[in-house]
Short mmCIF file of C-alpha atoms and ligand atoms in Angstrom, two decimals:
data_model
loop_
_atom_site.label_atom_id
_atom_site.label_comp_id
_atom_site.label_asym_id
_atom_site.label_seq_id
_atom_site.Cartn_x
_atom_site.Cartn_y
_atom_site.Cartn_z
CA MET A 842 -17.75 65.44 24.96
CA ALA A 843 -19.04 64.32 28.52
CA ASP A 844 -19.70 60.77 28.95
CA TYR A 845 -23.34 60.56 30.40
CA ASN A 846 -22.96 56.79 31.28
CA LYS A 847 -19.61 57.28 33.23
CA ILE A 848 -21.19 60.04 35.24
CA GLN A 849 -24.31 58.00 36.07
CA ASP A 850 -21.87 55.01 37.20
CA THR A 851 -19.91 57.13 39.18
CA ALA A 852 -23.19 58.64 40.78
CA ALA A 853 -24.58 55.54 41.28
CA PHE A 854 -21.44 54.29 43.24
CA ILE A 855 -21.75 57.16 45.35
CA LYS A 856 -25.26 56.78 46.12
CA GLN A 857 -24.84 53.39 47.73
CA TYR A 858 -22.79 55.16 50.51
CA ILE A 859 -25.12 58.18 51.09
CA SER A 860 -28.69 58.59 52.99
CA THR A 861 -29.60 61.73 51.41
CA PRO A 862 -28.95 63.28 48.15
CA PRO A 863 -26.92 66.58 48.50
CA SER A 864 -28.61 69.85 47.12
CA ILE A 865 -25.40 71.88 47.47
CA GLY A 866 -21.89 70.88 45.74
CA ILE A 867 -18.93 72.82 47.11
CA ILE A 868 -15.31 72.73 45.48
CA LEU A 869 -12.75 74.38 47.68
CA GLY A 870 -9.54 75.74 46.11
CA SER A 871 -5.78 75.56 47.10
CA GLY A 872 -5.05 75.99 50.89
CA LEU A 873 -8.96 76.51 51.51
CA GLY A 874 -9.87 73.21 52.81
CA ALA A 875 -10.97 74.26 56.49
CA LEU A 876 -14.60 74.36 55.68
CA THR A 877 -14.46 70.73 55.60
CA GLU A 878 -14.16 70.76 59.38
CA GLU A 879 -17.37 72.58 59.79
CA VAL A 880 -19.42 69.84 58.01
CA GLU A 881 -21.17 67.55 60.26
CA LYS A 882 -19.41 64.39 58.46
CA GLU A 883 -21.73 61.79 57.37
CA MET A 884 -19.27 59.94 55.07
CA GLU A 885 -16.07 60.63 53.30
CA LEU A 886 -14.35 58.98 50.15
CA SER A 887 -10.76 59.64 49.01
CA TYR A 888 -10.91 60.25 45.45
CA ASN A 889 -8.72 57.07 44.87
CA ASP A 890 -11.67 55.05 45.77
CA ILE A 891 -14.22 56.79 43.37
CA PRO A 892 -14.51 54.96 40.04
CA GLY A 893 -14.09 57.37 37.18
CA PHE A 894 -12.33 59.87 39.09
CA PRO A 895 -8.96 61.41 38.37
CA VAL A 896 -6.44 61.50 41.16
CA SER A 897 -5.33 64.92 42.55
CA THR A 898 -1.55 65.51 42.72
CA VAL A 899 -1.22 69.36 43.93
CA GLU A 900 0.54 70.16 47.37
CA GLY A 901 -2.52 71.86 49.61
CA HIS A 902 -5.19 69.56 48.20
CA ALA A 903 -6.27 66.61 50.43
CA GLY A 904 -8.09 64.91 47.42
CA LYS A 905 -11.07 63.75 49.23
CA MET A 906 -15.04 63.95 48.96
CA VAL A 907 -16.85 64.78 52.11
CA PHE A 908 -20.66 64.25 52.60
CA GLY A 909 -22.73 65.80 55.37
CA LYS A 910 -24.84 68.74 56.76
CA LEU A 911 -23.39 72.35 56.65
CA GLY A 912 -25.84 75.16 57.84
CA GLY A 913 -28.63 72.97 57.90
CA LYS A 914 -28.08 71.52 54.20
CA GLN A 915 -27.17 68.66 52.74
CA VAL A 916 -23.82 69.21 51.10
CA MET A 917 -21.05 67.43 49.08
CA LEU A 918 -17.80 68.96 49.57
CA MET A 919 -14.33 68.48 47.63
CA ALA A 920 -11.31 69.38 49.26
CA GLY A 921 -8.82 69.72 46.17
CA ARG A 922 -9.81 70.05 42.72
CA PHE A 923 -8.59 68.82 39.26
CA HIS A 924 -6.61 71.52 37.43
CA TYR A 925 -5.95 71.82 33.67
CA TYR A 926 -2.40 72.59 34.14
CA GLU A 927 -1.93 69.05 36.05
CA GLY A 928 -2.65 67.65 32.54
CA TYR A 929 -6.33 66.35 32.89
CA ASN A 930 -8.51 67.38 30.13
CA MET A 931 -11.38 69.73 30.43
CA GLN A 932 -13.82 66.35 30.72
CA GLU A 933 -11.48 65.26 33.73
CA VAL A 934 -11.51 68.87 35.12
CA THR A 935 -15.35 69.19 35.31
CA PHE A 936 -16.19 65.56 35.75
CA PRO A 937 -16.95 66.13 39.54
CA VAL A 938 -19.51 68.95 38.74
CA ARG A 939 -21.34 66.66 36.50
CA VAL A 940 -21.43 63.94 39.25
CA MET A 941 -22.56 66.59 41.99
CA LYS A 942 -25.56 67.50 39.47
CA ALA A 943 -26.26 63.78 38.70
CA LEU A 944 -26.54 63.33 42.48
CA GLY A 945 -29.13 66.05 42.98
CA ALA A 946 -27.36 69.30 43.54
CA SER A 947 -28.68 72.29 42.12
CA THR A 948 -26.17 74.74 43.55
CA LEU A 949 -22.42 74.90 43.38
CA ILE A 950 -20.12 76.70 45.38
CA LEU A 951 -16.42 77.22 44.33
CA SER A 952 -13.35 78.92 45.99
CA ASN A 953 -10.01 79.62 44.44
CA ALA A 954 -6.68 81.52 45.41
CA ALA A 955 -6.01 84.13 42.91
CA GLY A 956 -3.73 86.99 41.91
CA GLY A 957 -5.41 90.75 42.02
CA MET A 958 -5.12 93.12 39.31
CA ASN A 959 -7.36 95.72 40.92
CA PRO A 960 -5.26 98.46 42.73
CA SER A 961 -7.81 98.64 45.42
CA PHE A 962 -7.23 94.91 46.42
CA LYS A 963 -4.68 93.81 49.21
CA VAL A 964 -3.40 90.33 49.70
CA GLY A 965 -6.02 88.41 52.02
CA ASP A 966 -9.00 90.13 50.67
CA ILE A 967 -11.99 87.80 49.53
CA MET A 968 -13.56 88.80 46.14
CA VAL A 969 -17.11 87.55 45.40
CA ILE A 970 -16.97 86.60 41.69
CA ASP A 971 -19.63 88.27 39.70
CA ASP A 972 -18.63 87.50 36.25
CA HIS A 973 -15.61 85.77 34.55
CA ILE A 974 -13.61 85.77 31.38
CA ASN A 975 -12.52 82.44 29.97
CA LEU A 976 -9.04 82.33 28.69
CA PHE A 977 -8.76 78.37 28.92
CA PRO A 978 -7.33 77.08 25.45
CA GLU A 979 -9.88 74.61 25.33
CA HIS A 980 -13.71 74.72 26.19
CA PRO A 981 -15.08 72.28 28.51
CA LEU A 982 -18.28 72.09 26.30
CA ARG A 983 -16.52 71.73 22.94
CA GLY A 984 -17.47 68.45 20.85
CA LYS A 985 -20.97 66.76 20.39
CA ASN A 986 -23.47 68.28 22.92
CA ASP A 987 -25.33 65.69 24.96
CA ASP A 988 -28.81 67.17 25.23
CA ARG A 989 -29.78 65.11 28.50
CA LEU A 990 -26.76 67.15 30.43
CA GLY A 991 -27.47 70.55 29.01
CA THR A 992 -28.23 72.45 25.94
CA ARG A 993 -26.09 73.16 23.18
CA PHE A 994 -25.77 76.83 23.42
CA PRO A 995 -25.77 77.70 27.08
CA ASP A 996 -26.94 81.41 28.10
CA MET A 997 -24.14 83.01 30.29
CA SER A 998 -25.94 86.46 30.99
CA GLU A 999 -25.86 85.69 34.64
CA PRO A 1000 -22.79 83.10 35.02
CA TYR A 1001 -22.93 83.73 39.02
CA ASP A 1002 -26.36 83.97 40.55
CA HIS A 1003 -27.21 87.39 41.62
CA LYS A 1004 -29.38 86.21 44.53
CA LEU A 1005 -26.55 84.29 46.10
CA ILE A 1006 -24.17 87.18 45.65
CA GLU A 1007 -26.36 89.27 47.61
CA LEU A 1008 -27.01 86.67 50.16
CA ALA A 1009 -22.99 86.41 50.56
CA MET A 1010 -22.67 90.41 50.55
CA GLN A 1011 -24.94 90.26 53.39
CA ALA A 1012 -23.27 87.51 55.31
CA GLY A 1013 -20.16 89.50 54.65
CA LYS A 1014 -21.65 92.50 56.16
CA GLU A 1015 -22.72 90.66 59.39
CA GLN A 1016 -19.31 89.24 59.74
CA TYR A 1017 -17.45 92.57 59.39
CA LEU A 1018 -15.85 91.41 56.18
CA ASP A 1019 -14.77 93.87 53.60
CA LEU A 1020 -15.90 91.88 50.53
CA LYS A 1021 -14.63 92.92 47.14
CA LYS A 1022 -16.58 91.99 43.94
CA GLY A 1023 -15.36 91.53 40.41
CA THR A 1024 -14.57 89.48 37.49
CA TYR A 1025 -12.36 86.61 37.57
CA ILE A 1026 -10.11 85.68 34.48
CA GLY A 1027 -9.37 81.98 34.17
CA LEU A 1028 -6.29 80.69 32.31
CA SER A 1029 -4.42 77.78 31.85
CA GLY A 1030 -1.06 78.30 34.06
CA PRO A 1031 0.92 76.96 35.54
CA THR A 1032 3.23 79.81 35.25
CA PHE A 1033 2.19 82.94 37.33
CA GLU A 1034 1.73 85.97 34.90
CA THR A 1035 4.28 88.20 33.46
CA PRO A 1036 4.00 92.05 34.32
CA ALA A 1037 2.81 92.65 30.89
CA GLU A 1038 0.03 89.88 31.14
CA TYR A 1039 -1.30 91.25 34.52
CA LYS A 1040 -1.47 94.45 32.83
CA TRP A 1041 -3.35 93.24 29.94
CA LEU A 1042 -5.65 91.23 31.97
CA HIS A 1043 -6.46 94.25 34.00
CA ILE A 1044 -7.23 96.15 30.79
CA ILE A 1045 -9.56 93.54 29.44
CA GLY A 1046 -11.61 93.69 32.46
CA GLY A 1047 -10.11 91.44 35.07
CA ASP A 1048 -9.97 92.01 38.82
CA ALA A 1049 -8.40 88.64 39.67
CA VAL A 1050 -6.60 85.98 37.92
CA GLY A 1051 -6.29 82.06 38.57
CA MET A 1052 -5.98 78.63 37.22
CA SER A 1053 -9.22 77.30 37.83
CA THR A 1054 -13.09 77.79 38.53
CA VAL A 1055 -14.26 78.87 35.16
CA PRO A 1056 -14.56 75.38 33.67
CA GLU A 1057 -16.46 73.99 36.50
CA ALA A 1058 -18.71 77.24 36.74
CA ILE A 1059 -19.39 76.78 32.90
CA VAL A 1060 -20.21 73.14 33.18
CA ALA A 1061 -22.62 73.87 36.26
CA LYS A 1062 -24.32 76.40 34.29
CA HIS A 1063 -24.55 73.83 31.27
CA GLY A 1064 -26.29 71.78 33.89
CA ASN A 1065 -28.65 74.45 34.90
CA MET A 1066 -26.96 74.77 38.23
CA ARG A 1067 -26.81 77.86 40.46
CA VAL A 1068 -23.22 79.01 41.05
CA PHE A 1069 -21.57 81.07 43.62
CA ALA A 1070 -17.81 81.61 43.55
CA LEU A 1071 -15.03 83.45 45.53
CA SER A 1072 -11.50 84.27 45.36
CA VAL A 1073 -8.98 84.78 47.89
CA ILE A 1074 -6.60 87.41 46.53
CA THR A 1075 -3.18 85.85 47.60
CA ASP A 1076 -0.86 88.01 45.72
CA LEU A 1077 -0.90 90.83 43.46
CA GLY A 1078 -0.47 91.79 39.98
CA VAL A 1079 -1.11 95.35 40.27
CA ILE A 1080 0.74 97.39 37.56
CA GLY A 1081 4.20 98.65 38.93
CA GLN A 1082 3.92 96.47 42.18
CA VAL A 1083 4.31 93.08 40.37
CA HIS A 1084 6.73 90.77 42.76
CA LYS A 1085 8.07 87.13 42.82
CA VAL A 1086 5.49 84.77 43.75
CA SER A 1087 5.65 81.12 44.71
CA HIS A 1088 3.18 78.46 45.37
CA ALA A 1089 4.08 78.39 49.01
CA GLU A 1090 3.40 82.42 49.29
CA VAL A 1091 -0.02 81.60 47.61
CA LEU A 1092 -0.84 78.69 49.87
CA ALA A 1093 0.21 80.81 53.06
CA ALA A 1094 -2.05 83.85 52.08
CA ALA A 1095 -4.90 81.44 51.53
CA ALA A 1096 -4.45 79.59 54.71
CA ALA A 1097 -4.45 83.17 56.64
CA ALA A 1098 -7.89 84.04 54.82
CA GLU A 1099 -9.05 80.58 55.27
CA PRO A 1100 -10.97 81.04 58.66
CA LYS A 1101 -12.93 84.06 57.02
CA VAL A 1102 -13.86 82.09 54.00
CA ALA A 1103 -14.97 79.10 55.63
CA GLY A 1104 -17.30 81.39 58.28
CA LEU A 1105 -18.71 83.34 55.08
CA VAL A 1106 -19.51 80.17 53.23
CA ASN A 1107 -21.08 78.55 55.97
CA ALA A 1108 -23.39 81.48 56.74
CA LEU A 1109 -24.23 81.85 53.20
CA VAL A 1110 -25.28 78.14 52.91
CA ALA A 1111 -27.23 78.60 56.04
CA LYS A 1112 -29.19 81.59 54.38
CA MET A 1113 -30.02 79.76 51.17
N1 HPA B 2123 -2.13 83.85 38.89
C1 HPA B 2123 -2.76 82.87 38.55
N2 HPA B 2123 -3.13 81.95 39.47
C2 HPA B 2123 -2.87 82.22 40.80
C3 HPA B 2123 -2.38 83.40 41.13
C4 HPA B 2123 -1.89 84.39 40.05
O1 HPA B 2123 -1.35 85.56 40.51
N3 HPA B 2123 -2.22 83.54 42.35
C5 HPA B 2123 -2.84 82.27 42.71
N4 HPA B 2123 -3.43 81.70 41.73
#
């Protein structure tokens, strides 16, 4: 169960350092931290210095929270997230989203690196997530519900905000990006998928698969936030074309797409 007092304590700690509350929270995935450079930075906190925060351990993650302005909006941005496969429980994985909401953010933007199962995808494509399938073995809302944080049985008929998707597609067009749209399947990892798993994940309706995003999106919806998320396709799990994949390869493909992602999110935020 989410610990209301702990969330409030962490939010109160952060509030001491910021002059304006954020309206948008952003969590950037593996190798996708470049957007941080585009924020007019007002303040920065290392996760290690935020009471209540776990410490990020994965290569490609800087582990800092940045506060400032992006596209004229007040944002708080995390370069580096907490993954379930690292050993954090679901309360820890989603704690930053609770804190963002407690600080006043009404919108959450998420990015991730993902494997593509849709045969029309190529490495480097950007997929706007319009739905998800949750295959994590533990649900972030399992346990006693705290009504101050959200309702017991949250509606999930529109997990990713249609208006934000439309704005992003518009921004993509203006930037000559060939944006894809699709369903993201979130699962635990840390193994990449076997050929049979990729095949199954595609059959059940997945266009991309990764090890994050779904728990954060669920908790944001629980807190009545609008959610926008995108995947960078860093490798392919297309039937008949499954190759060896390494974390280094994922990071390299993410890095190559990073400027496009940063430009897109920047434009989306400006349009909001
Ligand atoms: N599977 C799961 N997670 C991933 C992948 C993948 O193929 N690529 C990047 N993250």
